[in-house]
Amino acid sequence: MNVLVIGSGGREHALVWKLAQSPHVDRLWVAPGNAGTEREARAENVPLKAEDIPGLLAFAKENRVGLTVVGPEAPLAAGIVDAFQESKLAIFGPSRAAARLESSKVFCKNLLRQADVPTADYHVFHSADDAERFIRDRYPSSEEDVAVVVKADGLAAGKGVTVCRNRRDALEAIDRIARRKEFGEAGSQLIIEERFDGEEASVLAITDGRTIVTLPPCQDHKPAYDGDVGPNTGGMGAYSPAPLVDPEMLGWIEEHIFVPTVHAMKRGRHPVRGVLYAGLMITHQGPKVLEYNVRFGDPECQPLLMRLQSDLFELLDATVHERLEEISPPRWDPRPAVCVVMASEGYPGSYTKGHPIRGLDEAAALPDVKVFHAGTAREGDEIVTAGGRVLGVTALGDTIPAAKRRAYEAVRCIRWEGAWCRKDISDKALKYGE
Ligand code: AMP
Ligand code: GLY
């Protein structure tokens, strides 16, 4: 079968790498892809943007694409799945209505409350005045700890969330969202919710709307610098399995979080099909949902797929055709995987592009290592930087520290002007005696 993968990041390179291993896949296109995707067997980049739904639809029709796999959230929120389905084309991902789990935090929170899924208490506001009044009434003294999080309703590239420590933080966040409209339409509603303390975990499941396949737990590293300080990024590294979520807790998450969510979406006549990614806070009172995404995480996808031993095409195809119940559960390499993101100087702020990358082949020659490309491009014979997050250097090892050592060994082979990475990816696992 011919397969089309949409997107251009490390997540999409991992999807392409794994799909290229399937005997079911004939031709493999990536729109628009990066310098790593086009190097995979049978894979070819197509110069179409992930948001160009008419262009992608026309391409899929012309090239007899039998399965399209969507990486990023923007085309899902814009209705790419609905458009493909109207043309009777098989596509992995949720409909626009189901994608609201990610694209509208108000929709998500209302559904979680209705389905009795553990999440932070919250209030929805339509105006800055009402939200400010709520904060001033509830926290009359500016001295006290203001344990709230202020969130813009819509997609804001991870920037619409402010975890507040004091009243000024909260009032400023309300002002940015609802008065200065920094996130445009995404800020036409806002949420103020209870702030939790604890450690975060990412747990992803694949669902066809009825059957749920829960994947091994992961941990992302969103702050830019070691020790979880600095500005938020798309994710500076990830590893799996994360011992913070032991098998018993993973079973609890499936039963008390995924099952009621999937059922509530089905009852609401918007079955969720594709990935259900729960961003969780593991509190003293147990796991709580901070947010849902409806796509693979980036970089969580890289260590997960590095460990997947079964055929990814079969899993995605069964999901699209609502046959997930019929296939055997995925098999996983018991060894952990660690992915270290190498970034451009200046990221997540502004950065320059076009720096030649050296040492990729040396890194790739190490055993149990795969270098996933994210922001890379080919210029003649050279591979150059083309984004903020440039590579996701991923390795397997017998233990998490062994996988970490191997990943950083590969990182040390790779050079370009201004390259940097966090040095502590996966160290959160150390306290569990790994
Ligand atoms: P979200 O996009 O809703 O996941 O929020 C982004 C980040 O904000 C999360 O990864 C958390 O680090 C933080 N966050 C969100 N909601 C809460 C909360 N209720 N309590 C504490 N931190 C939160
Ligand atoms: N790694 C976080 C995300 O994909 O949203």
Coordinates of C-alpha atoms and ligand atoms in Angstrom, one line a residue:
M1 CA 0.0 0.0 0.0
N2 CA 1.1 3.6 -0.6
V3 CA 1.4 5.7 2.5
L4 CA 1.5 9.5 3.1
V5 CA 2.9 11.0 6.3
I6 CA 2.1 14.6 7.0
G7 CA 4.5 16.8 8.9
S8 CA 8.2 17.6 9.1
G9 CA 9.5 17.1 12.6
G10 CA 11.3 14.4 14.6
R11 CA 7.9 12.7 15.3
E12 CA 7.3 12.4 11.6
H13 CA 10.8 11.1 10.9
A14 CA 10.2 8.4 13.5
L15 CA 6.8 7.5 11.9
V16 CA 8.4 7.3 8.5
W17 CA 11.4 5.2 9.8
K18 CA 9.1 2.7 11.4
L19 CA 6.5 2.6 8.5
A20 CA 9.4 1.9 6.1
Q21 CA 10.1 -1.3 8.0
S22 CA 6.6 -2.7 7.2
P23 CA 6.3 -5.2 4.4
H24 CA 2.8 -3.8 3.7
V25 CA 4.2 -0.4 2.7
D26 CA 5.1 0.1 -1.0
R27 CA 5.7 3.8 -1.6
L28 CA 6.1 6.2 1.3
W29 CA 5.6 10.0 0.9
V30 CA 6.3 12.7 3.4
A31 CA 4.8 16.2 3.2
P32 CA 6.9 18.2 3.5
G33 CA 9.4 16.0 5.5
N34 CA 13.0 16.9 6.3
A35 CA 16.5 15.8 5.3
G36 CA 16.2 12.7 7.4
T37 CA 12.8 11.4 6.1
E38 CA 13.9 11.4 2.5
R39 CA 16.9 9.2 3.4
E40 CA 14.6 6.3 4.6
A41 CA 14.0 3.4 2.3
R42 CA 11.2 3.9 -0.2
A43 CA 10.5 7.4 1.2
E44 CA 10.3 10.5 -0.8
N45 CA 9.6 14.1 0.3
V46 CA 6.7 16.0 -1.3
P47 CA 6.8 19.8 -1.2
L48 CA 3.4 20.3 0.3
K49 CA 2.8 22.1 3.6
A50 CA 1.0 20.2 6.5
E51 CA -1.7 22.9 6.4
D52 CA -2.4 22.6 2.7
I53 CA -5.4 20.4 2.9
P54 CA -6.6 20.7 -0.7
G55 CA -3.1 20.1 -2.0
L56 CA -2.6 17.0 0.2
L57 CA -6.1 15.7 -0.8
A58 CA -5.3 16.0 -4.5
F59 CA -1.9 14.4 -4.0
A60 CA -3.4 11.4 -2.1
K61 CA -6.0 10.9 -4.9
E62 CA -3.6 11.1 -7.7
N63 CA -1.1 8.8 -6.1
R64 CA -3.5 6.1 -4.8
V65 CA -2.5 6.7 -1.2
G66 CA -4.1 3.9 0.9
L67 CA -3.3 5.4 4.3
T68 CA -2.5 8.9 5.4
V69 CA -0.9 9.5 8.8
V70 CA -1.2 13.0 10.3
G71 CA 1.6 14.1 12.6
P72 CA 0.9 17.7 13.8
E73 CA -2.3 19.1 15.4
A74 CA -3.0 22.1 13.1
P75 CA -4.3 20.1 10.1
L76 CA -6.4 17.9 12.5
A77 CA -8.0 21.0 14.1
A78 CA -8.6 22.4 10.6
G79 CA -10.5 19.2 9.5
I80 CA -8.1 17.3 7.3
V81 CA -9.6 14.0 8.5
D82 CA -13.1 15.0 7.6
A83 CA -12.0 16.2 4.1
F84 CA -10.2 12.9 3.4
Q85 CA -13.1 10.8 4.7
E86 CA -15.5 12.7 2.5
S87 CA -13.4 11.6 -0.4
K88 CA -13.3 8.0 0.9
L89 CA -9.6 8.1 1.7
A90 CA -8.3 6.3 4.8
I91 CA -6.6 8.6 7.2
F92 CA -5.2 8.1 10.7
G93 CA -6.3 10.9 13.1
P94 CA -9.4 12.4 14.7
S95 CA -12.2 14.3 13.0
R96 CA -12.2 18.1 13.5
A97 CA -15.0 17.6 16.1
A98 CA -13.0 15.1 18.1
A99 CA -9.8 17.1 17.7
R100 CA -11.4 19.7 20.0
L101 CA -10.1 17.6 22.9
E102 CA -6.8 19.4 22.0
S103 CA -7.9 22.5 20.1
S104 CA -10.4 23.7 22.8
K105 CA -9.4 23.5 26.4
V106 CA -13.0 24.5 27.3
F107 CA -14.4 21.6 25.3
C108 CA -11.8 19.2 26.9
K109 CA -12.5 20.3 30.5
N110 CA -16.2 20.1 30.1
L111 CA -15.9 16.6 28.7
L112 CA -13.6 15.6 31.5
R113 CA -16.0 16.9 34.1
Q114 CA -19.0 15.2 32.5
A115 CA -17.1 11.9 32.2
D116 CA -15.8 12.2 35.8
V117 CA -12.2 12.0 34.8
P118 CA -9.7 13.3 37.4
T119 CA -8.6 16.9 36.4
A120 CA -8.2 20.3 38.1
D121 CA -11.3 22.2 39.2
Y122 CA -11.9 25.1 36.8
H123 CA -13.9 28.1 35.8
V124 CA -14.5 29.4 32.2
F125 CA -14.5 33.1 31.4
H126 CA -15.5 35.1 28.4
S127 CA -14.2 38.4 29.4
A128 CA -11.1 39.9 31.1
D129 CA -13.4 41.7 33.6
D130 CA -15.1 38.6 34.9
A131 CA -11.8 36.7 35.1
E132 CA -10.1 39.6 37.0
R133 CA -13.1 39.9 39.4
F134 CA -12.8 36.2 40.1
I135 CA -9.1 36.5 41.0
R136 CA -9.6 39.6 43.2
D137 CA -12.6 38.1 45.0
R138 CA -10.9 34.8 45.7
Y139 CA -7.5 36.2 46.6
P140 CA -8.2 39.6 48.2
S141 CA -4.6 39.8 49.5
S142 CA -1.8 40.1 47.0
E143 CA 0.5 38.5 49.6
E144 CA -1.1 35.0 49.5
D145 CA -0.1 32.1 47.3
V146 CA -2.3 32.1 44.2
A147 CA -2.5 28.5 43.3
V148 CA -4.1 28.8 39.8
V149 CA -3.2 28.2 36.2
V150 CA -4.6 30.6 33.5
K151 CA -5.1 29.1 30.0
A152 CA -6.2 30.4 26.7
D153 CA -8.9 28.2 25.2
G154 CA -7.5 27.5 21.8
L155 CA -4.2 26.3 20.2
A156 CA -1.4 28.7 21.1
A157 CA 1.7 26.6 20.4
G158 CA 2.1 25.8 24.1
K159 CA 2.4 29.5 25.0
G160 CA -1.2 30.1 26.2
V161 CA -0.7 28.6 29.7
T162 CA 0.6 30.5 32.7
V163 CA 1.3 28.6 36.0
C164 CA 0.8 31.4 38.5
R165 CA 2.6 31.9 41.8
N166 CA 1.0 35.2 42.8
R167 CA -1.9 37.5 42.0
R168 CA 0.2 39.6 39.6
D169 CA 1.0 36.6 37.5
A170 CA -2.7 35.7 37.2
L171 CA -3.8 39.3 36.3
E172 CA -1.1 39.7 33.8
A173 CA -2.0 36.3 32.1
I174 CA -5.6 37.4 31.9
D175 CA -4.6 40.7 30.4
R176 CA -2.4 39.1 27.7
I177 CA -5.1 36.6 26.7
A178 CA -8.3 38.6 26.9
R179 CA -7.3 42.3 26.5
R180 CA -4.1 42.3 24.4
K181 CA -5.3 39.2 22.5
E182 CA -1.8 37.8 22.2
F183 CA -3.2 34.5 21.1
G184 CA -5.9 36.0 18.8
E185 CA -9.1 34.0 18.6
A186 CA -7.6 31.2 20.8
G187 CA -8.1 33.7 23.7
S188 CA -11.8 34.4 23.2
Q189 CA -12.4 32.2 26.2
L190 CA -10.1 31.5 29.1
I191 CA -9.9 29.0 31.9
I192 CA -8.7 29.5 35.4
E193 CA -8.0 26.2 37.1
E194 CA -6.5 24.8 40.3
R195 CA -2.7 24.5 40.3
F196 CA -1.3 21.0 41.0
D197 CA 2.0 20.1 42.4
G198 CA 3.8 16.9 41.3
E199 CA 5.7 15.3 38.5
E200 CA 4.4 15.2 34.9
A201 CA 4.1 12.2 32.7
S202 CA 2.9 11.6 29.1
V203 CA 0.7 8.5 28.6
L204 CA -0.4 7.9 25.0
A205 CA -3.0 5.5 23.8
I206 CA -4.2 4.5 20.3
T207 CA -7.9 4.2 19.9
D208 CA -10.4 3.5 17.1
G209 CA -13.2 5.0 19.1
R210 CA -14.0 1.8 21.0
T211 CA -10.9 -0.2 21.7
I212 CA -8.0 1.3 23.5
V213 CA -4.3 0.3 23.3
T214 CA -2.3 2.1 26.0
L215 CA 1.3 2.6 25.1
P216 CA 4.2 2.5 27.7
P217 CA 4.5 5.7 29.8
C218 CA 7.0 8.5 28.8
Q219 CA 8.4 11.6 30.3
D220 CA 9.1 14.8 28.3
H221 CA 11.4 17.6 29.3
K222 CA 9.7 20.9 28.3
P223 CA 11.8 23.6 30.0
A224 CA 14.9 24.6 27.9
Y225 CA 17.7 24.0 30.5
D226 CA 19.0 21.4 32.9
G227 CA 17.1 21.0 36.1
D228 CA 13.8 22.1 34.4
V229 CA 14.6 25.8 34.4
G230 CA 14.3 28.4 31.6
P231 CA 11.6 29.0 29.0
N232 CA 9.2 26.4 27.8
T233 CA 10.1 24.5 24.5
G234 CA 8.4 21.9 22.4
G235 CA 10.3 19.3 24.4
M236 CA 14.1 18.9 24.8
G237 CA 14.1 15.2 25.2
A238 CA 12.0 12.2 26.3
Y239 CA 12.4 8.6 27.5
S240 CA 10.3 5.6 28.0
P241 CA 9.2 3.7 30.0
A242 CA 9.0 6.3 32.8
P243 CA 9.2 4.5 36.2
L244 CA 7.1 7.3 37.7
V245 CA 4.1 5.4 36.2
D246 CA 4.4 1.8 37.3
P247 CA 2.3 -0.9 35.6
E248 CA -0.4 -0.7 38.3
M249 CA -0.8 3.0 37.8
L250 CA -0.8 2.6 34.1
G251 CA -3.8 0.2 34.5
W252 CA -5.5 2.8 36.7
I253 CA -4.9 5.5 34.1
E254 CA -6.4 3.3 31.4
E255 CA -9.5 2.5 33.5
H256 CA -10.2 5.9 35.1
I257 CA -8.9 8.2 32.4
F258 CA -8.9 6.7 28.9
V259 CA -11.9 4.5 29.1
P260 CA -14.4 7.2 30.4
T261 CA -12.9 9.7 27.9
V262 CA -13.3 7.4 24.9
H263 CA -16.8 6.5 26.0
A264 CA -17.9 10.1 26.6
M265 CA -16.7 11.0 23.1
K266 CA -18.6 8.1 21.6
R267 CA -21.7 9.0 23.4
G268 CA -21.4 12.6 22.2
R269 CA -21.3 11.2 18.6
H270 CA -17.7 12.3 18.1
P271 CA -15.7 9.1 18.5
V272 CA -12.0 9.9 18.9
R273 CA -9.9 7.9 16.5
G274 CA -6.1 8.1 16.4
V275 CA -3.9 9.0 19.3
L276 CA -5.2 10.1 22.7
Y277 CA -2.2 11.6 24.5
A278 CA -2.8 12.5 28.2
G279 CA -0.5 15.1 29.7
L280 CA -0.7 14.0 33.4
M281 CA 0.3 15.4 36.7
I282 CA 1.0 12.6 39.2
T283 CA -0.1 14.2 42.4
H284 CA -0.4 12.8 46.0
Q285 CA -4.0 12.2 45.1
G286 CA -3.1 10.2 42.0
P287 CA -2.9 11.0 38.3
K288 CA -4.8 14.1 37.0
V289 CA -5.3 15.1 33.4
L290 CA -3.7 18.5 32.6
E291 CA -4.5 18.3 28.9
Y292 CA -5.2 16.0 26.0
N293 CA -3.5 16.0 22.7
V294 CA -4.9 14.0 19.8
R295 CA -1.6 13.2 18.0
F296 CA 1.7 11.6 18.9
G297 CA 3.9 13.7 21.1
D298 CA 7.2 15.1 19.8
P299 CA 9.7 14.0 21.1
E300 CA 7.8 11.2 23.0
C301 CA 7.1 9.4 19.7
Q302 CA 10.8 8.9 19.0
P303 CA 11.6 6.7 22.1
L304 CA 8.2 5.0 21.8
L305 CA 8.7 3.9 18.2
M306 CA 12.3 3.0 18.9
R307 CA 10.9 0.3 21.3
L308 CA 8.0 -0.8 19.1
Q309 CA 8.7 -4.3 17.8
S310 CA 5.4 -4.9 15.9
D311 CA 4.3 -3.5 12.6
L312 CA 3.3 0.2 13.0
F313 CA 1.4 0.1 9.7
E314 CA -0.8 -2.8 11.0
L315 CA -1.6 -0.8 14.1
L316 CA -2.5 2.4 12.3
D317 CA -4.4 0.7 9.6
A318 CA -6.5 -1.3 12.1
T319 CA -7.3 1.9 13.9
V320 CA -8.5 3.6 10.8
H321 CA -10.7 0.6 9.9
E322 CA -12.0 0.2 13.5
R323 CA -10.5 -3.2 13.8
L324 CA -8.2 -2.6 16.7
E325 CA -10.0 -5.2 18.7
E326 CA -8.9 -7.9 16.2
I327 CA -5.2 -7.4 16.2
S328 CA -2.7 -8.6 18.8
P329 CA -1.4 -6.0 21.2
P330 CA 1.8 -4.3 20.2
R331 CA 5.1 -5.9 21.3
W332 CA 7.8 -3.7 22.9
D333 CA 11.5 -4.0 23.3
P334 CA 12.0 -4.4 27.1
R335 CA 15.0 -2.1 26.9
P336 CA 14.3 1.6 27.7
A337 CA 14.9 4.3 25.1
V338 CA 16.2 7.9 25.6
C339 CA 15.9 10.7 23.1
V340 CA 18.0 13.8 23.4
V341 CA 17.0 16.8 21.4
M342 CA 19.9 18.9 19.8
A343 CA 18.8 22.5 19.2
S344 CA 20.0 25.6 17.4
E345 CA 21.6 28.4 19.4
G346 CA 18.9 30.7 20.7
Y347 CA 16.0 28.3 20.6
P348 CA 13.3 28.6 21.8
G349 CA 13.9 32.3 21.0
S350 CA 15.2 33.4 17.6
Y351 CA 18.0 31.4 15.9
T352 CA 19.8 31.3 12.6
K353 CA 19.5 28.5 10.0
G354 CA 21.7 26.9 7.4
H355 CA 24.6 25.7 9.5
P356 CA 26.2 22.5 8.0
I357 CA 25.8 19.5 10.4
R358 CA 28.8 17.1 10.7
G359 CA 29.2 13.7 12.3
L360 CA 25.7 12.3 11.4
D361 CA 27.2 9.1 9.9
E362 CA 29.5 8.5 12.9
A363 CA 26.6 8.8 15.3
A364 CA 24.4 6.5 13.2
A365 CA 27.1 3.9 13.2
L366 CA 26.9 3.4 17.0
P367 CA 24.8 0.3 17.9
D368 CA 21.2 0.8 19.1
V369 CA 21.2 4.5 18.0
K370 CA 18.9 6.3 15.6
V371 CA 19.3 9.9 14.8
F372 CA 15.9 11.3 14.0
H373 CA 15.9 14.6 12.1
A374 CA 13.6 17.5 12.9
G375 CA 14.7 20.9 11.7
T376 CA 17.1 19.8 8.9
A377 CA 17.3 20.5 5.2
R378 CA 19.5 19.2 2.3
E379 CA 21.6 21.8 0.5
G380 CA 23.4 20.0 -2.3
D381 CA 25.4 17.3 -0.6
E382 CA 25.2 18.8 2.8
I383 CA 22.7 18.5 5.6
V384 CA 22.1 21.9 7.3
T385 CA 20.0 23.2 10.2
A386 CA 16.6 24.5 9.3
G387 CA 14.7 24.8 12.6
G388 CA 15.0 25.2 16.4
R389 CA 14.8 21.6 17.4
V390 CA 17.3 20.1 14.9
L391 CA 17.8 16.4 15.8
G392 CA 16.4 13.8 18.2
V393 CA 19.3 11.5 19.0
T394 CA 17.7 8.3 20.3
A395 CA 19.3 5.2 21.9
L396 CA 18.3 1.9 23.5
G397 CA 20.1 0.5 26.5
D398 CA 19.7 -2.3 29.1
T399 CA 18.8 0.3 31.7
I400 CA 17.8 4.0 31.5
P401 CA 21.3 5.2 32.5
A402 CA 22.8 2.9 29.8
A403 CA 20.4 4.3 27.1
K404 CA 21.2 7.8 28.3
R405 CA 25.0 7.2 28.0
R406 CA 24.6 5.7 24.6
A407 CA 22.4 8.7 23.4
Y408 CA 25.0 11.2 24.6
E409 CA 27.8 9.3 23.1
A410 CA 26.0 9.8 19.7
V411 CA 25.4 13.4 20.6
R412 CA 29.1 14.0 21.0
C413 CA 29.7 12.8 17.4
I414 CA 27.5 15.5 16.0
R415 CA 28.6 19.1 15.5
W416 CA 27.4 22.4 14.0
E417 CA 27.9 26.0 15.0
G418 CA 25.8 26.7 18.1
A419 CA 24.5 23.2 18.7
W420 CA 23.4 22.5 22.3
C421 CA 21.3 20.1 24.3
R422 CA 20.1 19.4 27.8
K423 CA 22.5 17.1 29.6
D424 CA 20.1 15.6 32.1
I425 CA 17.5 13.9 29.9
S426 CA 16.0 10.9 31.8
D427 CA 17.7 11.8 35.2
K428 CA 14.2 12.0 36.8
A429 CA 14.1 8.2 36.6
L430 CA 17.2 7.9 38.8
K431 CA 15.3 8.3 42.0
Y432 CA 13.4 5.1 41.2
G433 CA 16.6 3.2 41.5
E434 CA 17.0 2.6 37.8
Ligands
AMP1 P1 -1.2 22.3 29.1 O1 -0.9 22.9 27.7 O2 -2.6 22.5 29.6 O3 -0.6 20.9 29.3 O4 -0.2 23.1 30.0 C1 1.2 23.2 29.7 C2 2.0 23.0 31.0 O5 1.5 23.9 32.0 C3 1.9 21.6 31.5 O6 2.8 20.7 30.9 C4 2.2 21.8 33.0 O7 3.6 21.9 33.2 C5 1.6 23.2 33.3 N1 0.2 23.0 33.8 C6 -1.0 23.0 33.1 N2 -2.0 22.8 34.0 C7 -1.5 22.7 35.2 C8 -2.1 22.6 36.5 N3 -3.4 22.5 36.7 N4 -1.3 22.6 37.6 C9 0.1 22.7 37.4 N5 0.7 22.9 36.2 C10 -0.1 22.9 35.1
GLY2 N1 6.1 16.8 23.7 C1 4.9 17.6 23.9 C2 4.0 17.6 22.8 O1 4.2 17.0 21.8 O2 3.0 18.3 22.9

